Amino acid sequence: MTPADLSRTVARAVRSAVARGELCGVTVPERVVVERTRPGGVGEYATPVAFRVGKGVEGGPRRVAEVLAGSLSREPGIRSVVVTGGGFLNFELRPASAGELVREVGGKGAAYGFASAPLPVEPFDVDTATDLRRRVVREVVVRLLRARGIADPYDGPNVAPLARRDADAVARYGDQAARWAMLSVPPAEAPAFPATLLVQTEDNPFFLVRYAHSRARALLRNAARLGFAPEAGATPDHDPVLRALAEYPLVLEAAAHQRAPDRLARHLVTLGDALLDLQHTVLPLGDEKPSAAHRSRLALVEAAGTVLAGGLSLLGIDAPETS
């Protein structure tokens, strides 16, 4: 089970509990937000859905959580469910195999992580904000909302405007780097435009993410020259890349609900960093022949590159084919 599967599974458990009469007076949510457990928490993932639906229910959110935990603990993809506090549901999952996850990314392409029925962007007016940064944040939040199928009117986050000196920096660094600087910090915080923004080293997050995508494309081209292609799930998994791929749909959901493009930007850095750690094991060395391990790692690289390109596109930033 992937984290995105977990979100759908919890929503289904609420509907089923209502249908069975175990929960009365509960409004079934259209979606359930599941996030990575914070440091010091229990399990891998958690959701406060019981607080959302348990108001006015006898026994309150805690009872709602206990009812849901009983049914969710029987789901084959869930290793354990623990109720903590006043009604938080905490989970450990049985992870999806690398093959399943890579095939899902391959099947959906740049739309991986989108809702099953994403909404068109056109109905939103994204040009009414006069300040450049407000306009950029609004544009990306609208894309995130529509990608996740959320039809709520745009009610914009509190966006710190650009200082006059920062507007000058935008002209100096160009649209792509300036967008990254404006979107990679929470909207309410003033963005920074450091001198390192255009430095081509992996210490620069803007460079790292785009470089990781270009490396993925280069590895695929080089593998083709060596006569082998990606093959999902042929060997043991590479956990950092798989974890970042699995969590991407949840990141999009959280970024949309919280009107926080910076969450997506940070996750792309995590995925790009994991891909760059993997890259040195993808191609055969010396007289080594391509093996199942090489084909599997190449499939992971291809999936990671696809997700990086999709995420950068949501931010309005290009994903270069070459570095």
Coordinates of C-alpha atoms in Angstrom, one line a residue:
M1 CA 0.0 0.0 0.0
T2 CA 1.2 3.5 -0.9
P3 CA 0.5 6.6 1.3
A4 CA -2.0 7.8 -1.4
D5 CA -3.7 4.4 -1.2
L6 CA -3.9 4.9 2.6
S7 CA -5.8 8.2 2.2
R8 CA -8.4 6.5 0.0
T9 CA -8.6 3.5 2.3
V10 CA -9.4 5.7 5.3
A11 CA -12.1 7.6 3.5
R12 CA -13.6 4.3 2.4
A13 CA -13.5 3.0 6.0
V14 CA -15.5 6.1 7.2
R15 CA -18.1 5.4 4.5
S16 CA -18.3 1.8 5.4
A17 CA -18.7 2.5 9.2
V18 CA -21.5 4.9 8.4
A19 CA -23.2 2.4 6.1
R20 CA -23.0 -0.3 8.8
G21 CA -24.5 2.0 11.4
E22 CA -21.3 2.0 13.6
L23 CA -21.0 5.8 13.2
C24 CA -24.1 8.0 13.2
G25 CA -24.3 11.7 12.5
V26 CA -21.0 11.6 10.7
T27 CA -20.5 13.6 7.5
V28 CA -18.4 11.4 5.2
P29 CA -15.4 13.5 3.8
E30 CA -14.6 13.5 0.1
R31 CA -10.9 13.2 0.9
V32 CA -8.8 12.4 3.9
V33 CA -5.4 14.1 4.5
V34 CA -2.7 11.7 5.6
E35 CA 0.8 13.0 6.4
R36 CA 4.1 11.7 7.4
T37 CA 4.2 11.4 11.3
R38 CA 6.1 14.2 12.9
P39 CA 9.3 13.5 15.0
G40 CA 8.4 11.9 18.2
G41 CA 5.1 10.6 16.8
V42 CA 3.9 7.0 16.5
G43 CA 4.2 5.0 13.2
E44 CA 4.9 6.3 9.8
Y45 CA 1.8 8.2 8.8
A46 CA -1.1 9.9 10.7
T47 CA -4.4 11.5 10.0
P48 CA -6.7 13.7 12.2
V49 CA -9.8 12.7 10.2
A50 CA -11.6 11.6 13.4
F51 CA -11.5 15.2 14.7
R52 CA -13.0 16.4 11.4
V53 CA -15.9 14.0 11.4
G54 CA -16.4 13.3 15.1
K55 CA -17.9 16.5 16.3
G56 CA -21.2 15.9 17.9
V57 CA -20.8 12.1 17.8
E58 CA -21.3 10.3 21.1
G59 CA -17.8 9.5 22.5
G60 CA -16.3 12.2 20.2
P61 CA -13.3 11.9 18.0
R62 CA -11.7 9.2 20.1
R63 CA -14.6 6.8 19.6
V64 CA -14.6 7.5 15.9
A65 CA -10.9 6.8 15.7
E66 CA -11.3 3.5 17.6
V67 CA -14.1 2.4 15.3
L68 CA -12.1 3.2 12.2
A69 CA -8.9 1.5 13.7
G70 CA -10.9 -1.7 14.1
S71 CA -11.7 -2.0 10.4
L72 CA -8.4 -0.5 9.1
S73 CA -6.3 -2.9 11.1
R74 CA -7.7 -5.7 8.9
E75 CA -6.6 -4.0 5.6
P76 CA -3.9 -6.2 4.0
G77 CA -1.6 -3.2 3.2
I78 CA -1.6 -1.8 6.8
R79 CA 0.8 -3.3 9.3
S80 CA -0.6 -1.6 12.4
V81 CA -3.0 1.1 13.5
V82 CA -2.7 3.0 16.8
V83 CA -5.0 5.6 18.2
T84 CA -3.3 8.3 20.2
G85 CA -4.4 11.5 22.0
G86 CA -8.0 12.5 21.5
G87 CA -8.3 10.6 18.3
F88 CA -5.3 10.6 16.0
L89 CA -5.0 7.6 13.8
N90 CA -1.4 6.4 13.3
F91 CA -0.2 3.8 10.8
E92 CA 2.6 1.6 9.7
L93 CA 2.2 0.3 6.2
R94 CA 3.3 -2.8 4.3
P95 CA 5.0 -0.9 1.4
A96 CA 4.2 -1.4 -2.2
S97 CA 6.8 -3.2 -4.2
A98 CA 9.2 -1.2 -6.3
G99 CA 7.7 -2.8 -9.4
E100 CA 4.1 -1.7 -8.5
L101 CA 5.2 1.8 -7.7
V102 CA 7.4 2.3 -10.8
R103 CA 4.7 0.9 -13.1
E104 CA 2.1 3.3 -11.6
V105 CA 4.4 6.3 -12.2
G106 CA 5.1 5.1 -15.7
G107 CA 1.4 4.6 -16.4
K108 CA 0.4 8.1 -15.2
G109 CA 3.5 10.0 -16.3
A110 CA 3.6 13.7 -15.3
A111 CA 0.1 13.3 -13.9
Y112 CA 1.3 10.9 -11.2
G113 CA 0.0 12.1 -7.9
F114 CA -3.0 14.0 -9.5
A115 CA -6.5 13.2 -8.6
S116 CA -8.3 10.6 -10.7
A117 CA -10.3 13.5 -12.2
P118 CA -8.1 16.6 -12.2
L119 CA -9.9 19.9 -12.9
P120 CA -9.0 22.4 -15.6
V121 CA -7.1 25.5 -14.5
E122 CA -8.9 28.0 -16.8
P123 CA -11.9 28.8 -14.5
F124 CA -9.5 30.5 -12.0
D125 CA -8.4 34.1 -12.4
V126 CA -4.7 34.0 -11.7
D127 CA -3.9 37.6 -12.8
T128 CA -5.6 39.8 -10.3
A129 CA -2.7 40.0 -7.8
T130 CA -0.5 43.0 -8.7
D131 CA 2.6 42.0 -6.7
L132 CA 4.8 39.6 -8.6
R133 CA 5.3 37.1 -5.8
R134 CA 1.6 37.0 -5.0
R135 CA 0.8 36.3 -8.6
V136 CA 3.4 33.5 -8.8
V137 CA 2.2 31.9 -5.6
R138 CA -1.4 32.2 -6.6
E139 CA -0.7 30.6 -10.0
V140 CA 1.0 27.6 -8.5
V141 CA -1.6 27.1 -5.7
V142 CA -4.3 27.1 -8.4
R143 CA -2.4 24.4 -10.3
L144 CA -2.1 22.3 -7.2
L145 CA -5.7 22.6 -6.3
R146 CA -6.9 21.6 -9.7
A147 CA -4.4 18.8 -10.0
R148 CA -5.8 17.3 -6.8
G149 CA -9.4 17.8 -8.1
I150 CA -10.2 20.4 -5.4
A151 CA -12.9 22.8 -6.6
D152 CA -12.7 25.2 -3.6
P153 CA -12.5 28.8 -4.6
Y154 CA -9.0 30.2 -4.3
D155 CA -8.8 31.9 -0.9
G156 CA -5.1 32.6 -1.2
P157 CA -2.5 32.2 1.6
N158 CA -1.0 35.2 3.3
V159 CA 1.8 36.0 0.9
A160 CA 4.7 38.2 1.8
P161 CA 5.3 40.7 -1.1
L162 CA 8.7 41.3 -2.7
A163 CA 10.8 44.1 -1.4
R164 CA 12.0 46.6 -4.0
R165 CA 15.5 45.2 -3.9
D166 CA 14.2 41.7 -4.4
A167 CA 12.2 42.8 -7.5
D168 CA 15.6 43.9 -8.9
A169 CA 17.0 40.5 -8.0
V170 CA 14.3 38.8 -10.1
A171 CA 15.5 40.7 -13.2
R172 CA 19.1 39.7 -12.4
Y173 CA 18.5 36.0 -11.8
G174 CA 15.9 35.3 -14.4
D175 CA 12.4 33.9 -14.2
Q176 CA 13.3 30.3 -13.4
A177 CA 15.6 30.9 -10.5
A178 CA 13.4 33.7 -9.2
R179 CA 10.4 31.4 -9.2
W180 CA 12.2 28.9 -7.2
A181 CA 13.3 31.5 -4.6
M182 CA 9.7 32.8 -4.3
L183 CA 8.1 29.3 -4.1
S184 CA 10.6 27.4 -1.9
V185 CA 9.8 29.2 1.3
P186 CA 6.4 29.4 3.0
P187 CA 4.2 32.1 1.4
A188 CA 4.0 34.2 4.5
E189 CA 7.8 34.4 4.7
A190 CA 9.9 36.8 2.6
P191 CA 11.9 35.0 0.0
A192 CA 15.7 35.2 -0.2
F193 CA 17.7 35.8 -3.3
P194 CA 21.2 34.7 -2.4
A195 CA 24.2 35.1 -4.6
T196 CA 24.4 31.3 -4.8
L197 CA 21.0 31.0 -6.5
L198 CA 22.7 30.4 -9.9
V199 CA 25.7 28.5 -8.7
Q200 CA 25.9 25.0 -10.3
T201 CA 26.6 22.8 -7.3
E202 CA 24.4 20.4 -5.5
D203 CA 24.5 22.7 -2.4
N204 CA 22.1 24.9 -4.4
P205 CA 18.6 23.3 -4.2
F206 CA 17.4 25.0 -7.4
F207 CA 20.3 23.5 -9.4
L208 CA 20.1 20.1 -7.6
V209 CA 16.5 19.4 -8.6
R210 CA 17.0 20.4 -12.2
Y211 CA 20.3 18.6 -12.5
A212 CA 18.8 15.5 -11.0
H213 CA 16.2 15.5 -13.8
S214 CA 18.9 16.0 -16.5
R215 CA 21.0 13.1 -15.0
A216 CA 17.9 10.8 -15.2
R217 CA 17.5 11.6 -18.8
A218 CA 21.2 11.2 -19.5
L219 CA 21.3 7.8 -17.8
L220 CA 18.4 6.6 -19.9
R221 CA 20.2 7.7 -23.1
N222 CA 23.4 6.1 -22.0
A223 CA 21.7 2.8 -21.1
A224 CA 20.0 2.8 -24.6
R225 CA 23.5 3.1 -26.2
L226 CA 24.6 0.1 -24.1
G227 CA 21.6 -1.9 -25.3
F228 CA 19.4 -2.2 -22.2
A229 CA 16.2 -0.6 -21.0
P230 CA 14.4 0.0 -17.7
E231 CA 12.7 -3.0 -16.0
A232 CA 10.6 -2.3 -13.0
G233 CA 11.1 -4.4 -9.8
A234 CA 13.8 -6.8 -11.1
T235 CA 16.0 -6.4 -8.0
P236 CA 16.0 -5.1 -4.4
D237 CA 14.5 -1.7 -3.8
H238 CA 16.3 1.6 -3.3
D239 CA 14.4 2.9 -0.2
P240 CA 15.1 6.7 -0.4
V241 CA 13.9 7.0 -4.0
L242 CA 10.9 4.7 -3.4
R243 CA 9.9 6.5 -0.3
A244 CA 10.0 9.9 -2.0
L245 CA 8.0 8.5 -5.0
A246 CA 5.4 6.9 -2.7
E247 CA 4.9 10.1 -0.7
Y248 CA 4.6 12.4 -3.7
P249 CA 0.8 12.2 -4.0
L250 CA 0.5 13.0 -0.3
V251 CA 2.8 16.0 -0.7
L252 CA 0.7 17.3 -3.6
E253 CA -2.5 16.9 -1.4
A254 CA -0.9 18.7 1.6
A255 CA 0.5 21.4 -0.6
A256 CA -2.9 22.0 -2.2
H257 CA -4.9 22.0 1.1
Q258 CA -2.4 24.2 2.9
R259 CA -1.8 26.5 -0.1
A260 CA 1.9 25.8 0.4
P261 CA 4.0 25.4 -2.8
D262 CA 7.1 25.2 -0.6
R263 CA 6.1 21.7 0.5
L264 CA 6.3 20.5 -3.1
A265 CA 9.6 22.3 -3.6
R266 CA 11.2 20.7 -0.5
H267 CA 10.0 17.3 -1.6
L268 CA 11.5 17.7 -5.0
V269 CA 14.9 18.4 -3.3
T270 CA 14.5 15.2 -1.3
L271 CA 13.7 13.2 -4.4
G272 CA 16.5 14.8 -6.4
D273 CA 19.0 14.1 -3.7
A274 CA 18.0 10.5 -3.5
L275 CA 18.2 10.1 -7.3
L276 CA 21.7 11.5 -7.3
D277 CA 22.8 9.1 -4.6
L278 CA 21.5 6.2 -6.8
Q279 CA 22.9 7.4 -10.1
H280 CA 26.4 5.8 -9.7
T281 CA 25.0 2.3 -9.5
V282 CA 22.8 2.5 -12.6
L283 CA 25.2 1.8 -15.5
P284 CA 27.6 -1.1 -15.8
L285 CA 31.3 -0.3 -15.0
G286 CA 34.2 -1.5 -17.2
D287 CA 33.5 -4.9 -18.7
E288 CA 30.5 -5.5 -16.6
K289 CA 27.4 -6.7 -18.5
P290 CA 23.9 -5.1 -17.9
S291 CA 22.1 -7.1 -15.2
A292 CA 18.6 -7.2 -13.7
A293 CA 19.9 -4.9 -11.0
H294 CA 21.0 -2.3 -13.6
R295 CA 17.6 -2.5 -15.3
S296 CA 15.7 -2.1 -12.0
R297 CA 17.7 0.9 -10.9
L298 CA 17.3 2.4 -14.3
A299 CA 13.5 2.0 -13.9
L300 CA 13.7 3.8 -10.6
V301 CA 15.7 6.6 -12.2
E302 CA 13.2 6.9 -15.0
A303 CA 10.3 7.1 -12.5
A304 CA 12.1 9.7 -10.4
G305 CA 12.9 11.8 -13.4
T306 CA 9.2 11.7 -14.4
V307 CA 8.1 12.9 -11.0
L308 CA 10.7 15.6 -10.9
A309 CA 9.5 16.9 -14.3
G310 CA 5.9 16.8 -13.2
G311 CA 6.6 18.7 -9.9
L312 CA 8.8 21.3 -11.6
S313 CA 6.0 21.9 -14.2
L314 CA 3.5 22.5 -11.4
L315 CA 5.9 25.2 -10.1
G316 CA 6.2 26.7 -13.5
I317 CA 9.9 25.7 -13.8
D318 CA 11.5 23.9 -16.8
A319 CA 13.0 20.4 -16.4
P320 CA 16.2 20.4 -18.6
E321 CA 17.1 17.4 -20.7
T322 CA 20.8 18.1 -20.4
S323 CA 22.9 19.7 -17.7

